[in-house]
Amino acid sequence: MKALLLAGGLGTRLRPLTEQLPKPMALVGNVPWLEHLILQLRDQGIREFVLALKHYPELIRRHLGNGSKYGVSIEYVVEQDALGTAGAIKNAEAHLGETFLVFNADIIQTMEIHPMLDYHYSRGAQVTIGLTEVDDPSAFGVVDCTDSGQVRRFIEKPKRGEAVSNRINAGIYIMNKAALRYIPEGREVSIERETFPLLIHQGIGVYGYTMKGYWMDMGTRERYRQVHRDLLDRKLDLRLPGTETEPGIRMGKGCHIGQAVRLIAPVLIGDHVRIEDHAVIGPYTILGEHCHIARGAQLAETILWNRSSVKDNAKLNQCVCGYDSLIESRHILYEAFAQRMKEEAVVG
Ligand code: GTP
């Protein structure tokens, strides 16, 4: 069974982090999310991947290669122009089997795939849409199903308290190739707005299956930070680099921790990080590889990507800083979302 990962979106809501980076390559616990996704699907027995790309495809190719280092195979399909979530599937048709999986690669999730596959086959579905239950569906598209599980309609962003259900499209699909006949070629097509409504209208078997497990769309700043709170609270169970040196403190190799440094759990520190004397790190703070925290700096609920540097006595609270960020001495930042631009984006 092949899995098609849709990873070609512009990620506009997560700018500037995604200005020069595909959103699915955003770090989650110091590892690009796409890598986590491939590893956890591999652990569920999926070994063949097709990646549909558009925005900075080379960064993804360079990082993942042909997949052999993860024990999987990866093929790439790169779009000239963005084709949208359904157009990208149609464009990859030649690489897909009779039944295949599709994932929005920017959804952070640890859902089990096999029960959904059993469901797809048992219903004789053409398309099964993975659903997830959320407390407040008003920011999403709600999916209304019949008692037998067939999708009746989609309701975009219902008013708070007026939704017919709290089940939303999880961005995970099982599709039969026959359903691709309904996607026009060579133009932008949205699966949510165009293809699924058309299939339902035509009476093609579209079913909804409620999945269990962690689910979060990382597409906005607030949700990106929430993913990390959940990760450090272990509500989101992903493999994390480093080793736990004391409860809630995870550290990579080759780190230097100065005198009178306070690490307040939970904290994740990447390889080769230097933290100078009297700095205070945590809680809910993540430092990427090769970061440098100068004397007396204080970071709380903050995420720094690799090679970032915080000068002496700077204070960061609830910030996210992309690769190679530089925070000057004594600067005080609250809820900053920053990315230092370089000539060429570098991942890792
Ligand atoms: P925003 O601009 O912030 O809305 O982000 P986005 O467009 O990247 O995300 P959206 O939620 O619209 O897309 C869902 C998933 O489909 C993401 O994993 C995207 O990378 C992917 N995607 C969206 N549009 C395209 C496209 O035109 N081609 C391909 N290959 N993937 C796409």
PDB file of N, CA and C and ligand atoms in Angstrom, residues 6-13 23-24 52-53 79 82-85 88 104-106, ligand 1:
ATOM      1  N   LEU A   6       0.826  14.900   0.821  1.00  0.00           N
ATOM      2  CA  LEU A   6       0.652  16.204   0.180  1.00  0.00           C
ATOM      3  C   LEU A   6       1.474  17.224   0.964  1.00  0.00           C
ATOM      4  N   ALA A   7       2.515  17.712   0.320  1.00  0.00           N
ATOM      5  CA  ALA A   7       3.444  18.581   1.049  1.00  0.00           C
ATOM      6  C   ALA A   7       3.847  19.787   0.212  1.00  0.00           C
ATOM      7  N   GLY A   8       2.930  20.236  -0.665  1.00  0.00           N
ATOM      8  CA  GLY A   8       3.296  21.303  -1.595  1.00  0.00           C
ATOM      9  C   GLY A   8       2.678  22.654  -1.296  1.00  0.00           C
ATOM     10  N   GLY A   9       1.969  22.786  -0.168  1.00  0.00           N
ATOM     11  CA  GLY A   9       1.292  24.057   0.128  1.00  0.00           C
ATOM     12  C   GLY A   9       2.270  25.155   0.505  1.00  0.00           C
ATOM     13  N   LEU A  10       1.786  26.383   0.466  1.00  0.00           N
ATOM     14  CA  LEU A  10       2.654  27.535   0.756  1.00  0.00           C
ATOM     15  C   LEU A  10       2.810  27.790   2.247  1.00  0.00           C
ATOM     16  N   GLY A  11       1.886  27.275   3.030  1.00  0.00           N
ATOM     17  CA  GLY A  11       1.992  27.464   4.484  1.00  0.00           C
ATOM     18  C   GLY A  11       1.952  28.924   4.887  1.00  0.00           C
ATOM     19  N   THR A  12       1.081  29.686   4.236  1.00  0.00           N
ATOM     20  CA  THR A  12       1.081  31.146   4.460  1.00  0.00           C
ATOM     21  C   THR A  12       0.798  31.524   5.915  1.00  0.00           C
ATOM     22  N   ARG A  13      -0.003  30.699   6.599  1.00  0.00           N
ATOM     23  CA  ARG A  13      -0.382  31.082   7.969  1.00  0.00           C
ATOM     24  C   ARG A  13       0.759  30.894   8.965  1.00  0.00           C
ATOM     25  N   LYS A  23       5.989  23.798   4.866  1.00  0.00           N
ATOM     26  CA  LYS A  23       5.440  23.685   6.233  1.00  0.00           C
ATOM     27  C   LYS A  23       5.667  22.292   6.846  1.00  0.00           C
ATOM     28  N   PRO A  24       5.512  21.188   6.072  1.00  0.00           N
ATOM     29  CA  PRO A  24       5.714  19.874   6.702  1.00  0.00           C
ATOM     30  C   PRO A  24       7.159  19.646   7.170  1.00  0.00           C
ATOM     31  N   ALA A  52       4.088  14.628  -2.967  1.00  0.00           N
ATOM     32  CA  ALA A  52       3.638  15.629  -3.945  1.00  0.00           C
ATOM     33  C   ALA A  52       4.107  16.991  -3.453  1.00  0.00           C
ATOM     34  N   LEU A  53       4.991  17.620  -4.227  1.00  0.00           N
ATOM     35  CA  LEU A  53       5.680  18.830  -3.763  1.00  0.00           C
ATOM     36  C   LEU A  53       5.511  19.994  -4.725  1.00  0.00           C
ATOM     37  N   GLU A  79       5.138  19.634  -8.771  1.00  0.00           N
ATOM     38  CA  GLU A  79       4.214  20.393  -9.634  1.00  0.00           C
ATOM     39  C   GLU A  79       4.870  21.663 -10.167  1.00  0.00           C
ATOM     40  N   ALA A  82       0.992  25.183  -8.529  1.00  0.00           N
ATOM     41  CA  ALA A  82       0.278  24.522  -7.426  1.00  0.00           C
ATOM     42  C   ALA A  82      -1.045  23.976  -7.951  1.00  0.00           C
ATOM     43  N   LEU A  83      -1.325  22.713  -7.668  1.00  0.00           N
ATOM     44  CA  LEU A  83      -2.526  22.074  -8.220  1.00  0.00           C
ATOM     45  C   LEU A  83      -3.624  21.890  -7.184  1.00  0.00           C
ATOM     46  N   GLY A  84      -3.350  22.304  -5.952  1.00  0.00           N
ATOM     47  CA  GLY A  84      -4.362  22.134  -4.905  1.00  0.00           C
ATOM     48  C   GLY A  84      -4.375  20.702  -4.380  1.00  0.00           C
ATOM     49  N   THR A  85      -5.175  20.475  -3.338  1.00  0.00           N
ATOM     50  CA  THR A  85      -5.117  19.183  -2.644  1.00  0.00           C
ATOM     51  C   THR A  85      -5.626  18.010  -3.501  1.00  0.00           C
ATOM     52  N   ALA A  88      -3.143  17.737  -6.894  1.00  0.00           N
ATOM     53  CA  ALA A  88      -1.855  17.090  -6.596  1.00  0.00           C
ATOM     54  C   ALA A  88      -2.000  15.569  -6.595  1.00  0.00           C
ATOM     55  N   ASN A 104      -2.523  14.820   4.427  1.00  0.00           N
ATOM     56  CA  ASN A 104      -2.080  16.206   4.461  1.00  0.00           C
ATOM     57  C   ASN A 104      -0.845  16.211   5.350  1.00  0.00           C
ATOM     58  N   ALA A 105       0.298  16.521   4.782  1.00  0.00           N
ATOM     59  CA  ALA A 105       1.540  16.315   5.533  1.00  0.00           C
ATOM     60  C   ALA A 105       1.787  17.384   6.590  1.00  0.00           C
ATOM     61  N   ASP A 106       0.857  18.321   6.732  1.00  0.00           N
ATOM     62  CA  ASP A 106       1.056  19.341   7.774  1.00  0.00           C
ATOM     63  C   ASP A 106       0.179  19.058   8.995  1.00  0.00           C
TER      64      ASP A 106
HETATM   65  P1  GTP B   1      -1.798  27.831   4.300  1.00  0.00           P
HETATM   66  O1  GTP B   1      -1.286  28.620   3.154  1.00  0.00           O
HETATM   67  O2  GTP B   1      -1.312  28.372   5.612  1.00  0.00           O
HETATM   68  O3  GTP B   1      -3.282  27.582   4.269  1.00  0.00           O
HETATM   69  O4  GTP B   1      -1.116  26.396   4.206  1.00  0.00           O
HETATM   70  P2  GTP B   1      -1.158  25.258   3.090  1.00  0.00           P
HETATM   71  O5  GTP B   1      -1.715  25.692   1.797  1.00  0.00           O
HETATM   72  O6  GTP B   1       0.217  24.677   3.068  1.00  0.00           O
HETATM   73  O7  GTP B   1      -2.094  24.216   3.817  1.00  0.00           O
HETATM   74  P3  GTP B   1      -3.496  23.579   3.466  1.00  0.00           P
HETATM   75  O8  GTP B   1      -4.125  23.286   4.780  1.00  0.00           O
HETATM   76  O9  GTP B   1      -4.241  24.359   2.470  1.00  0.00           O
HETATM   77  O10 GTP B   1      -3.027  22.235   2.762  1.00  0.00           O
HETATM   78  C1  GTP B   1      -3.213  20.955   3.314  1.00  0.00           C
HETATM   79  C2  GTP B   1      -2.050  20.071   2.898  1.00  0.00           C
HETATM   80  O11 GTP B   1      -2.010  19.944   1.475  1.00  0.00           O
HETATM   81  C3  GTP B   1      -0.698  20.611   3.317  1.00  0.00           C
HETATM   82  O12 GTP B   1       0.108  19.527   3.754  1.00  0.00           O
HETATM   83  C4  GTP B   1      -0.141  21.230   2.063  1.00  0.00           C
HETATM   84  O13 GTP B   1       1.277  21.121   1.999  1.00  0.00           O
HETATM   85  C5  GTP B   1      -0.782  20.397   0.959  1.00  0.00           C
HETATM   86  N1  GTP B   1      -1.091  21.209  -0.233  1.00  0.00           N
HETATM   87  C6  GTP B   1      -1.886  22.302  -0.295  1.00  0.00           C
HETATM   88  N2  GTP B   1      -1.931  22.772  -1.557  1.00  0.00           N
HETATM   89  C7  GTP B   1      -1.139  21.947  -2.297  1.00  0.00           C
HETATM   90  C8  GTP B   1      -0.759  21.915  -3.693  1.00  0.00           C
HETATM   91  O14 GTP B   1      -1.143  22.763  -4.506  1.00  0.00           O
HETATM   92  N3  GTP B   1       0.076  20.913  -4.079  1.00  0.00           N
HETATM   93  C9  GTP B   1       0.547  19.982  -3.212  1.00  0.00           C
HETATM   94  N4  GTP B   1       1.360  19.038  -3.676  1.00  0.00           N
HETATM   95  N5  GTP B   1       0.225  19.983  -1.898  1.00  0.00           N
HETATM   96  C10 GTP B   1      -0.610  20.956  -1.446  1.00  0.00           C
END
